[in-house]
Short mmCIF file of C-alpha atoms and ligand atoms in Angstrom, two decimals:
data_model
loop_
_atom_site.label_atom_id
_atom_site.label_comp_id
_atom_site.label_asym_id
_atom_site.label_seq_id
_atom_site.Cartn_x
_atom_site.Cartn_y
_atom_site.Cartn_z
CA MET A 1 -37.55 70.18 30.23
CA ARG A 2 -39.83 67.45 31.30
CA GLU A 3 -39.59 67.60 35.31
CA LYS A 4 -36.64 65.84 37.38
CA LEU A 5 -35.70 65.50 40.74
CA LEU A 6 -32.61 68.78 41.41
CA ILE A 7 -30.78 67.21 44.35
CA ASN A 8 -27.65 68.55 46.31
CA GLY A 9 -26.01 65.44 47.98
CA GLY A 10 -23.44 64.93 50.78
CA ASN A 11 -25.48 66.35 53.80
CA ASN A 12 -26.42 64.81 57.02
CA LEU A 13 -30.46 65.07 57.36
CA SER A 14 -31.95 64.68 60.86
CA GLY A 15 -35.45 65.62 62.08
CA GLU A 16 -38.56 63.58 61.52
CA VAL A 17 -40.94 62.68 58.49
CA GLU A 18 -44.72 61.47 58.93
CA ILE A 19 -45.41 58.25 57.16
CA GLY A 20 -49.15 58.64 54.95
CA GLY A 21 -50.75 55.62 54.37
CA ALA A 22 -50.20 52.29 52.92
CA LYS A 23 -50.19 52.75 49.05
CA ASN A 24 -51.44 49.43 48.36
CA SER A 25 -53.65 48.78 50.70
CA ALA A 26 -55.31 52.30 49.54
CA VAL A 27 -55.57 50.97 45.91
CA ALA A 28 -57.26 47.84 46.83
CA LEU A 29 -60.12 49.65 49.46
CA ILE A 30 -60.44 52.83 47.34
CA VAL A 31 -61.77 49.74 45.00
CA ALA A 32 -63.25 47.42 47.24
CA ALA A 33 -65.33 50.18 49.02
CA ILE A 34 -68.01 50.00 45.98
CA LEU A 35 -69.40 46.20 47.05
CA ALA A 36 -71.18 47.93 50.01
CA ARG A 37 -73.74 50.54 47.02
CA ASP A 38 -73.47 53.55 49.23
CA ILE A 39 -70.95 55.68 51.71
CA VAL A 40 -67.42 54.93 52.86
CA ILE A 41 -65.55 56.77 54.35
CA LEU A 42 -61.75 56.34 53.90
CA THR A 43 -58.72 57.86 56.32
CA ASN A 44 -55.09 58.45 55.60
CA VAL A 45 -55.29 58.28 51.74
CA LYS A 46 -52.50 59.31 50.87
CA PRO A 47 -52.38 62.04 48.05
CA ILE A 48 -50.03 59.72 44.95
CA GLU A 49 -51.17 59.78 41.39
CA ASP A 50 -51.95 56.00 41.51
CA VAL A 51 -54.76 57.29 44.27
CA PHE A 52 -56.01 60.23 41.55
CA CYS A 53 -56.53 57.48 39.30
CA LEU A 54 -58.66 55.07 40.48
CA ILE A 55 -60.99 58.38 41.10
CA SER A 56 -61.25 59.33 37.67
CA ILE A 57 -62.06 55.67 37.09
CA LEU A 58 -64.49 55.17 40.44
CA GLU A 59 -65.88 58.09 37.81
CA LYS A 60 -66.81 56.61 34.90
CA LEU A 61 -69.08 54.05 37.59
CA ASN A 62 -70.63 56.67 38.59
CA VAL A 63 -69.51 56.97 41.34
CA ASN A 64 -69.45 59.67 43.39
CA CYS A 65 -65.73 60.58 44.47
CA TYR A 66 -64.78 63.48 47.35
CA TYR A 67 -61.22 63.05 48.00
CA ASP A 68 -59.46 66.38 50.43
CA LYS A 69 -56.54 65.36 48.61
CA LYS A 70 -54.49 64.88 52.28
CA SER A 71 -56.00 62.13 53.42
CA THR A 72 -59.27 62.24 53.16
CA LEU A 73 -61.69 60.36 50.42
CA ILE A 74 -65.39 59.44 50.99
CA ILE A 75 -67.25 56.77 47.83
CA ASP A 76 -70.33 57.10 46.99
CA SER A 77 -71.40 54.24 45.26
CA ARG A 78 -75.07 54.41 45.70
CA ARG A 79 -75.71 55.26 42.38
CA ILE A 80 -73.87 53.00 40.91
CA LYS A 81 -73.49 52.40 36.42
CA ASN A 82 -71.84 49.00 35.71
CA THR A 83 -69.84 50.32 31.97
CA ARG A 84 -67.14 48.65 30.51
CA LEU A 85 -63.35 50.17 31.85
CA ASP A 86 -60.20 51.24 28.89
CA SER A 87 -59.74 55.01 29.70
CA ASP A 88 -56.09 55.84 29.73
CA GLU A 89 -55.56 54.86 33.64
CA VAL A 90 -57.22 51.75 33.87
CA TYR A 91 -53.90 50.64 32.16
CA GLN A 92 -51.27 52.63 33.00
CA LEU A 93 -52.70 51.90 36.89
CA ARG A 94 -51.81 48.00 37.63
CA ALA A 95 -54.37 48.04 40.38
CA SER A 96 -57.30 48.21 38.06
CA TYR A 97 -57.59 44.85 38.36
CA TYR A 98 -59.65 44.48 41.26
CA PHE A 99 -62.25 46.70 39.20
CA MET A 100 -62.78 42.60 37.54
CA GLY A 101 -63.05 41.59 40.99
CA ALA A 102 -65.46 43.79 42.34
CA LEU A 103 -67.23 44.04 39.15
CA MET A 104 -67.91 40.36 39.64
CA SER A 105 -69.32 40.66 43.06
CA LEU A 106 -71.55 43.99 42.23
CA PHE A 107 -72.23 41.85 38.24
CA ASP A 108 -72.97 39.18 35.84
CA HIS A 109 -70.48 40.22 33.42
CA ALA A 110 -67.88 42.95 33.81
CA GLU A 111 -65.13 44.67 31.18
CA VAL A 112 -62.14 45.90 31.88
CA GLY A 113 -58.71 46.87 29.76
CA ALA A 114 -55.72 44.90 30.18
CA PRO A 115 -53.77 46.14 33.61
CA GLY A 116 -50.81 48.63 33.12
CA GLY A 117 -48.62 49.75 36.09
CA CYS A 118 -44.46 49.69 36.84
CA ASN A 119 -42.19 47.20 34.67
CA LEU A 120 -40.60 44.12 36.50
CA GLY A 121 -40.45 42.37 33.56
CA GLU A 122 -43.13 40.04 33.63
CA ARG A 123 -46.82 40.69 34.82
CA PRO A 124 -48.60 38.12 34.15
CA ILE A 125 -52.61 37.15 36.04
CA ASP A 126 -53.35 34.58 34.94
CA LEU A 127 -53.49 33.49 39.07
CA HIS A 128 -57.27 36.03 38.90
CA LEU A 129 -58.06 34.38 35.92
CA LEU A 130 -58.19 30.89 36.99
CA GLY A 131 -59.76 32.36 40.23
CA PHE A 132 -62.54 34.01 38.78
CA SER A 133 -62.79 30.61 36.78
CA LYS A 134 -62.98 28.92 39.59
CA LEU A 135 -65.60 30.87 40.30
CA GLY A 136 -67.27 30.31 38.02
CA PHE A 137 -66.93 33.44 35.21
CA ASP A 138 -65.83 32.57 31.75
CA TYR A 139 -63.70 35.71 29.74
CA HIS A 140 -62.37 36.37 26.55
CA LEU A 141 -60.23 39.26 25.72
CA ASP A 142 -61.72 41.87 23.10
CA GLU A 143 -58.14 43.87 22.00
CA ASN A 144 -57.05 44.20 25.67
CA ILE A 145 -59.99 44.23 27.04
CA PHE A 146 -61.50 41.04 29.33
CA ILE A 147 -64.72 40.15 29.13
CA PHE A 148 -65.95 38.44 31.71
CA ASP A 149 -69.55 36.13 32.08
CA LYS A 150 -71.01 34.20 35.49
CA LYS A 151 -71.92 31.30 33.92
CA SER A 152 -72.81 29.50 37.18
CA GLU A 153 -71.89 28.91 40.66
CA SER A 154 -70.94 25.87 43.33
CA GLU A 155 -69.79 25.75 46.55
CA THR A 156 -65.84 26.08 45.49
CA THR A 157 -61.85 25.24 46.43
CA ILE A 158 -59.82 27.62 44.71
CA ASN A 159 -55.21 26.70 45.23
CA LEU A 160 -53.02 29.52 44.41
CA PRO A 161 -50.45 27.11 42.53
CA LYS A 162 -48.40 30.44 43.60
CA ILE A 163 -48.31 33.46 46.21
CA SER A 164 -49.94 36.25 44.95
CA VAL A 165 -50.71 39.70 46.47
CA GLY A 166 -52.40 41.11 43.44
CA ALA A 167 -54.54 37.58 43.11
CA THR A 168 -55.51 36.99 46.27
CA ILE A 169 -57.16 40.22 46.88
CA ASN A 170 -58.47 40.25 43.66
CA ILE A 171 -59.98 36.51 44.05
CA LEU A 172 -61.72 37.26 47.59
CA LEU A 173 -63.10 40.26 45.89
CA ALA A 174 -64.88 38.30 43.44
CA SER A 175 -65.90 35.87 46.22
CA ILE A 176 -68.05 38.70 47.75
CA GLY A 177 -70.92 38.65 45.88
CA ARG A 178 -71.15 34.56 45.27
CA GLU A 179 -74.07 33.19 46.72
CA LYS A 180 -71.66 29.86 47.72
CA ARG A 181 -68.90 29.33 50.54
CA VAL A 182 -64.86 30.50 49.42
CA VAL A 183 -62.39 28.30 50.16
CA ILE A 184 -58.83 30.25 48.68
CA ASN A 185 -55.43 27.91 49.77
CA ASN A 186 -52.30 29.89 49.78
CA ILE A 187 -53.04 32.78 50.27
CA ALA A 188 -51.17 36.36 50.93
CA ILE A 189 -50.62 37.56 53.75
CA GLU A 190 -49.08 40.83 53.38
CA PRO A 191 -50.41 43.75 55.57
CA GLU A 192 -52.79 45.27 53.08
CA ILE A 193 -54.10 42.56 52.62
CA LYS A 194 -55.40 41.84 56.11
CA ASP A 195 -56.16 45.52 55.88
CA VAL A 196 -58.47 44.80 52.65
CA ILE A 197 -60.19 41.92 55.14
CA GLU A 198 -60.47 44.14 57.92
CA PHE A 199 -62.87 46.89 55.94
CA LEU A 200 -64.72 43.50 53.54
CA LYS A 201 -66.08 42.78 57.65
CA LYS A 202 -66.88 45.76 59.06
CA MET A 203 -68.80 46.29 55.69
CA GLY A 204 -70.41 43.02 56.77
CA ALA A 205 -68.40 40.11 54.92
CA ASN A 206 -68.21 36.77 56.50
CA ILE A 207 -64.59 35.85 55.94
CA LYS A 208 -61.84 33.81 58.03
CA CYS A 209 -59.03 33.85 58.10
CA ARG A 210 -56.53 30.55 59.41
CA GLY A 211 -52.29 31.65 57.91
CA ARG A 212 -52.54 31.14 54.31
CA ARG A 213 -56.90 29.80 53.66
CA LEU A 214 -59.27 32.64 53.36
CA THR A 215 -63.08 31.55 53.55
CA ILE A 216 -66.14 33.74 52.38
CA THR A 217 -69.61 32.11 53.35
CA PRO A 218 -72.38 34.40 51.76
CA GLN A 219 -73.58 37.78 53.76
CA GLY A 220 -76.58 39.39 53.51
CA LYS A 221 -76.55 43.32 52.31
CA LEU A 222 -73.01 45.05 53.10
CA LYS A 223 -72.65 48.87 54.28
CA GLY A 224 -70.45 51.82 54.81
CA VAL A 225 -67.55 51.73 56.53
CA THR A 226 -65.35 54.75 57.68
CA HIS A 227 -61.56 53.22 57.39
CA LYS A 228 -58.31 54.09 58.26
CA VAL A 229 -55.94 52.96 55.84
CA ILE A 230 -52.89 51.22 57.78
CA PRO A 231 -49.59 53.09 57.60
CA ASP A 232 -47.06 52.72 54.91
CA ARG A 233 -44.86 50.25 55.31
CA ILE A 234 -42.74 50.34 52.11
CA GLU A 235 -43.07 54.07 52.57
CA ALA A 236 -41.55 53.48 56.22
CA GLY A 237 -38.68 51.46 55.06
CA THR A 238 -37.46 53.92 52.49
CA PHE A 239 -36.59 56.25 55.53
CA MET A 240 -35.34 53.76 57.26
CA ILE A 241 -32.91 53.21 55.20
CA LEU A 242 -32.44 57.09 53.77
CA GLY A 243 -31.64 57.29 58.10
CA SER A 244 -29.30 54.73 57.94
CA ILE A 245 -27.15 56.89 55.11
CA LEU A 246 -27.72 60.51 56.05
CA SER A 247 -29.19 60.65 59.27
CA PRO A 248 -27.09 61.22 62.48
CA TYR A 249 -30.82 61.17 63.92
CA LEU A 250 -33.95 60.40 61.88
CA LYS A 251 -37.92 59.98 63.66
CA ILE A 252 -40.03 57.99 61.11
CA ASN A 253 -43.98 58.51 62.61
CA ASN A 254 -47.07 57.56 61.71
CA ILE A 255 -45.90 53.44 61.88
CA ASN A 256 -46.77 49.94 62.26
CA ILE A 257 -43.58 48.48 64.58
CA LYS A 258 -45.31 44.69 63.65
CA HIS A 259 -45.15 45.43 60.19
CA LEU A 260 -41.60 46.99 60.00
CA ARG A 261 -39.95 43.21 61.62
CA ASN A 262 -38.96 42.14 58.90
CA ILE A 263 -37.45 45.48 58.10
CA ILE A 264 -35.65 46.11 61.47
CA ASP A 265 -34.49 42.38 60.60
CA VAL A 266 -31.98 42.94 58.08
CA LEU A 267 -31.34 47.09 59.11
CA SER A 268 -30.17 45.48 61.84
CA LYS A 269 -27.63 43.15 60.87
CA ILE A 270 -26.04 45.40 58.82
CA GLY A 271 -25.58 47.47 61.46
CA VAL A 272 -28.62 50.44 61.75
CA SER A 273 -29.34 51.62 65.06
CA ILE A 274 -33.08 51.59 65.68
CA GLU A 275 -34.74 52.24 68.11
CA GLU A 276 -38.14 51.26 68.56
CA GLY A 277 -42.00 52.67 69.84
CA ASP A 278 -45.13 51.12 69.01
CA THR A 279 -45.48 53.85 66.14
CA TYR A 280 -42.38 55.42 65.80
CA LEU A 281 -38.53 54.85 65.00
CA ILE A 282 -35.66 56.68 65.46
CA ILE A 283 -32.61 55.47 63.05
CA ARG A 284 -29.46 57.11 63.76
CA LYS A 285 -26.49 56.39 61.03
CA GLN A 286 -23.68 54.28 61.95
CA SER A 287 -19.99 54.65 60.77
CA LYS A 288 -19.45 51.23 59.61
CA TYR A 289 -21.82 48.73 58.38
CA THR A 290 -21.87 44.71 57.75
CA SER A 291 -22.10 43.37 54.22
CA GLN A 292 -25.25 41.01 54.00
CA ASN A 293 -26.46 38.26 51.46
CA ILE A 294 -30.32 39.24 52.20
CA LYS A 295 -33.10 37.53 49.61
CA VAL A 296 -36.56 39.08 48.84
CA LYS A 297 -39.49 36.34 50.48
CA PRO A 298 -43.81 37.26 49.79
CA TYR A 299 -44.06 38.80 53.09
CA PRO A 300 -42.83 38.45 55.83
CA GLY A 301 -40.17 38.26 54.41
CA PHE A 302 -37.92 41.33 52.66
CA PRO A 303 -39.78 43.18 50.68
CA THR A 304 -39.46 43.38 47.29
CA ASP A 305 -40.20 46.49 47.22
CA LEU A 306 -37.30 47.93 49.47
CA GLN A 307 -34.99 45.33 47.15
CA GLN A 308 -33.70 48.80 45.36
CA PRO A 309 -33.99 51.08 47.88
CA LEU A 310 -31.50 48.51 50.03
CA THR A 311 -29.35 48.43 46.91
CA VAL A 312 -27.72 51.47 47.97
CA LEU A 313 -27.76 50.75 51.50
CA LEU A 314 -25.96 48.09 50.86
CA SER A 315 -23.43 50.27 48.24
CA MET A 316 -22.55 51.38 51.74
CA CYS A 317 -21.55 48.12 54.05
CA GLU A 318 -17.71 47.34 53.90
CA GLY A 319 -17.11 43.62 51.32
CA GLU A 320 -19.90 41.76 48.61
CA SER A 321 -23.34 41.76 49.27
CA SER A 322 -26.45 40.07 47.70
CA ILE A 323 -30.10 39.83 46.71
CA GLU A 324 -32.03 36.93 45.65
CA GLU A 325 -34.86 39.08 43.81
CA THR A 326 -37.82 35.95 43.69
CA ILE A 327 -40.61 37.84 43.44
CA TYR A 328 -39.32 40.31 40.14
CA PRO A 329 -35.81 38.82 39.14
CA ALA A 330 -35.70 41.32 36.26
CA ARG A 331 -36.67 44.20 38.71
CA LEU A 332 -33.21 45.28 37.83
CA SER A 333 -33.99 49.41 35.97
CA HIS A 334 -31.99 50.83 39.28
CA VAL A 335 -28.39 48.77 38.76
CA ASP A 336 -27.10 50.67 35.31
CA SER A 337 -28.24 54.33 36.53
CA LEU A 338 -26.27 53.37 40.68
CA ASN A 339 -22.96 52.15 38.61
CA LYS A 340 -23.32 55.53 37.23
CA MET A 341 -23.48 57.12 40.02
CA GLY A 342 -20.41 55.08 41.64
CA ALA A 343 -21.95 52.37 42.71
CA ASP A 344 -20.68 48.68 42.07
CA ILE A 345 -22.97 46.46 41.53
CA ARG A 346 -23.21 43.39 39.17
CA ILE A 347 -25.85 40.85 38.69
CA GLU A 348 -24.72 37.02 38.17
CA ASP A 349 -27.21 34.78 37.70
CA ASN A 350 -30.02 34.61 40.04
CA LEU A 351 -28.49 37.56 42.23
CA ILE A 352 -27.62 41.33 42.40
CA LYS A 353 -23.81 41.81 44.05
CA ILE A 354 -22.67 44.62 45.13
CA ASN A 355 -19.43 45.82 46.02
CA GLY A 356 -19.45 48.09 48.97
CA VAL A 357 -18.12 51.59 47.89
CA LYS A 358 -16.71 54.71 49.78
CA ASN A 359 -19.09 57.27 47.44
CA PHE A 360 -21.92 57.86 45.27
CA LYS A 361 -21.56 60.86 43.05
CA ALA A 362 -23.64 63.47 41.78
CA ALA A 363 -24.77 62.70 37.93
CA ASP A 364 -27.27 63.05 35.81
CA VAL A 365 -30.58 59.66 35.87
CA ASP A 366 -33.67 58.69 35.00
CA GLY A 367 -35.97 56.61 37.22
CA GLU A 368 -37.97 53.86 35.05
CA ASP A 369 -40.16 52.40 37.67
CA LEU A 370 -41.72 53.44 41.45
CA ARG A 371 -39.13 51.82 43.63
CA GLY A 372 -36.06 51.92 40.80
CA GLY A 373 -36.75 55.54 40.76
CA ILE A 374 -36.71 56.06 44.13
CA SER A 375 -33.52 54.32 45.26
CA LEU A 376 -31.77 57.35 42.43
CA VAL A 377 -32.79 59.60 44.62
CA LEU A 378 -31.16 57.93 48.14
CA ALA A 379 -27.88 58.11 45.60
CA ALA A 380 -28.50 61.27 44.94
CA LEU A 381 -28.69 62.97 48.20
CA LEU A 382 -25.43 60.78 49.56
CA GLY A 383 -23.15 61.71 46.08
CA GLU A 384 -21.42 65.37 46.91
CA GLY A 385 -22.72 67.36 44.08
CA GLU A 386 -26.33 68.19 41.93
CA SER A 387 -27.75 65.20 40.74
CA LYS A 388 -30.20 65.22 38.33
CA ILE A 389 -33.72 62.52 37.97
CA GLY A 390 -36.26 62.09 35.80
CA GLY A 391 -39.03 59.84 35.25
CA VAL A 392 -40.64 61.38 39.21
CA LYS A 393 -43.72 60.61 37.40
CA TYR A 394 -43.48 56.82 38.67
CA ILE A 395 -41.95 58.30 41.97
CA LYS A 396 -45.31 60.13 41.99
CA ARG A 397 -47.38 56.70 42.19
CA GLY A 398 -46.22 55.57 45.86
CA TYR A 399 -44.35 58.61 47.22
CA SER A 400 -46.18 62.11 47.94
CA ASP A 401 -44.84 65.55 48.78
CA LEU A 402 -41.04 63.88 48.54
CA VAL A 403 -40.01 67.12 48.09
CA LYS A 404 -41.52 68.17 51.25
CA LYS A 405 -40.37 65.55 53.61
CA ILE A 406 -37.04 64.97 52.43
CA GLU A 407 -36.46 69.40 52.36
CA GLY A 408 -37.89 69.09 56.46
CA ILE A 409 -35.42 68.03 57.89
CA GLY A 410 -32.81 69.58 55.76
CA GLY A 411 -32.36 67.67 51.98
CA ASN A 412 -31.47 70.36 49.32
CA ILE A 413 -34.20 68.65 46.62
CA LYS A 414 -36.20 70.57 44.43
CA ILE A 415 -38.84 70.04 41.02
CA ILE A 416 -38.17 71.65 38.78
CA GLY A 417 -39.03 71.33 34.28
CA GLU A 418 -42.36 70.31 33.49
CA THR A 419 -45.63 68.14 34.52
CA ASN A 420 -44.54 64.88 32.14
CA LYS A 421 -48.04 62.07 32.72
C1 LIG B 1 -48.36 44.09 44.66
C2 LIG B 1 -47.74 44.95 44.33
C3 LIG B 1 -46.12 45.23 44.34
C4 LIG B 1 -45.63 44.60 45.34
C5 LIG B 1 -45.67 42.71 44.62
C6 LIG B 1 -44.98 41.29 45.38
C7 LIG B 1 -49.73 46.95 44.57
C8 LIG B 1 -50.58 47.37 43.77
N1 LIG B 1 -49.18 45.76 43.84
O1 LIG B 1 -48.07 43.43 43.64
O2 LIG B 1 -46.27 47.04 44.57
O3 LIG B 1 -44.58 44.64 44.82
O4 LIG B 1 -47.06 42.83 45.35
O5 LIG B 1 -44.89 41.71 47.09
O6 LIG B 1 -50.51 46.15 45.51
N2 LIG B 1 -48.31 36.05 39.32
C9 LIG B 1 -47.99 35.16 38.64
N3 LIG B 1 -49.39 35.47 38.00
C10 LIG B 1 -50.78 35.97 38.16
C11 LIG B 1 -49.36 37.19 39.45
C12 LIG B 1 -48.89 37.30 40.08
O7 LIG B 1 -46.80 34.76 38.41
O8 LIG B 1 -50.78 36.39 38.33
C13 LIG B 1 -46.35 36.32 39.62
C14 LIG B 1 -45.54 37.58 39.68
O9 LIG B 1 -45.48 37.93 38.52
C15 LIG B 1 -44.12 37.63 40.47
C16 LIG B 1 -45.23 36.83 41.94
O10 LIG B 1 -46.69 36.58 41.27
O11 LIG B 1 -43.57 36.82 40.17
C17 LIG B 1 -46.19 37.57 42.93
O12 LIG B 1 -46.99 38.66 42.18
P1 LIG B 1 -47.95 39.09 43.10
O13 LIG B 1 -48.25 39.41 44.91
O14 LIG B 1 -48.99 39.06 42.24
O15 LIG B 1 -48.00 41.51 42.65
P2 LIG B 1 -48.68 42.43 42.60
O16 LIG B 1 -50.04 42.20 42.93
O17 LIG B 1 -49.39 42.59 41.09
#
């Protein structure tokens, strides 16, 4: 049998959880590290599948990595060699596209397979390509592989027509190696992007960030540094939602309160009790919650990565709630499975409409992407009886030690079956 999570739900969960380093920061920092052509030490890197995939891609570039599989990753790129990147990991991972930008900074030629990642509907990379061409790189496709060649170089301003996390980071990485000034307008400003900027500045990059504008001025050689990845606000938000539905008391440690403001605001309006510290939060579940209409937006708006888990909490509110998913409107893989588990969710135009229900019920269902998968875990922890949740490989892309963390607060959860990749 393929790997599944076996969950016996219906119990309160109380205690403390530790949040790991941000997935979306780590996957960019690990690639950005090669710009130093030196030794970089990253700490607070959580052991998730995406990190293991990136390490194996780095090894193809003759970059040595040492990872203690807990939190410290050492990346030695002193002997980096440019090579075509087209292994399975490149196609599995979304963040493999950061090798495009990073290799373009180091070399005049780069060959990188088209990125993979969770199926959230259409995920184009036209904005990345627009930036690369403004930076003087031509590209063509050899089947599924993007081949980039440097043609020219001049001072440039890139106006991104849409806010994109990936395009902002990728174009920034490609800009570091340029010999002329680059301005990027309408950038995404997620905390993970600020983390990447801080990291590059520590290495010696000359970057100015004002609002949604980045200016990158040519600098000398970069150097290796030690950098601690920021806490994962999406993992924290997931446990905030878990606490809201299941915990008389849940202390969530190792967070940055400033990065959670948008999530705290939404949960507070619903009626969740939240006590705040700078690096921790205490959640206390309440008996009655008020329905809300939420719009998902780029940061500082409510994150799309928590849209799916939020539907579980909104199912516990009285009356009808809605979520407008403006970033990935097709991010809906959880809806049918949650309905099988007793939810009352329907899609109307561009809205996810959620009618409050009394509780969830146990079921055998499959997660089809990372955040969809975790929303099924939350529902299974609420519903009385034994649930089996498939699609564990997706959940492992973003959550480390999930079973241990949930067991640690009293949850009845274990992994059964064979690991499947
Ligand atoms: C990143 C995150 C992902 C998160 C998403 C939105 C990583 C590894 N992943 O994904 O967890 O859900 O941000 O916060 O950091 N778009 C285009 N053309 C492009 C690029 C994007 O049209 O070239 C569109 C997308 O389809 C989407 C929107 O822009 O509608 C935002 O996507 P983007 O911010 O780029 O998402 P990712 O970087 O892929």
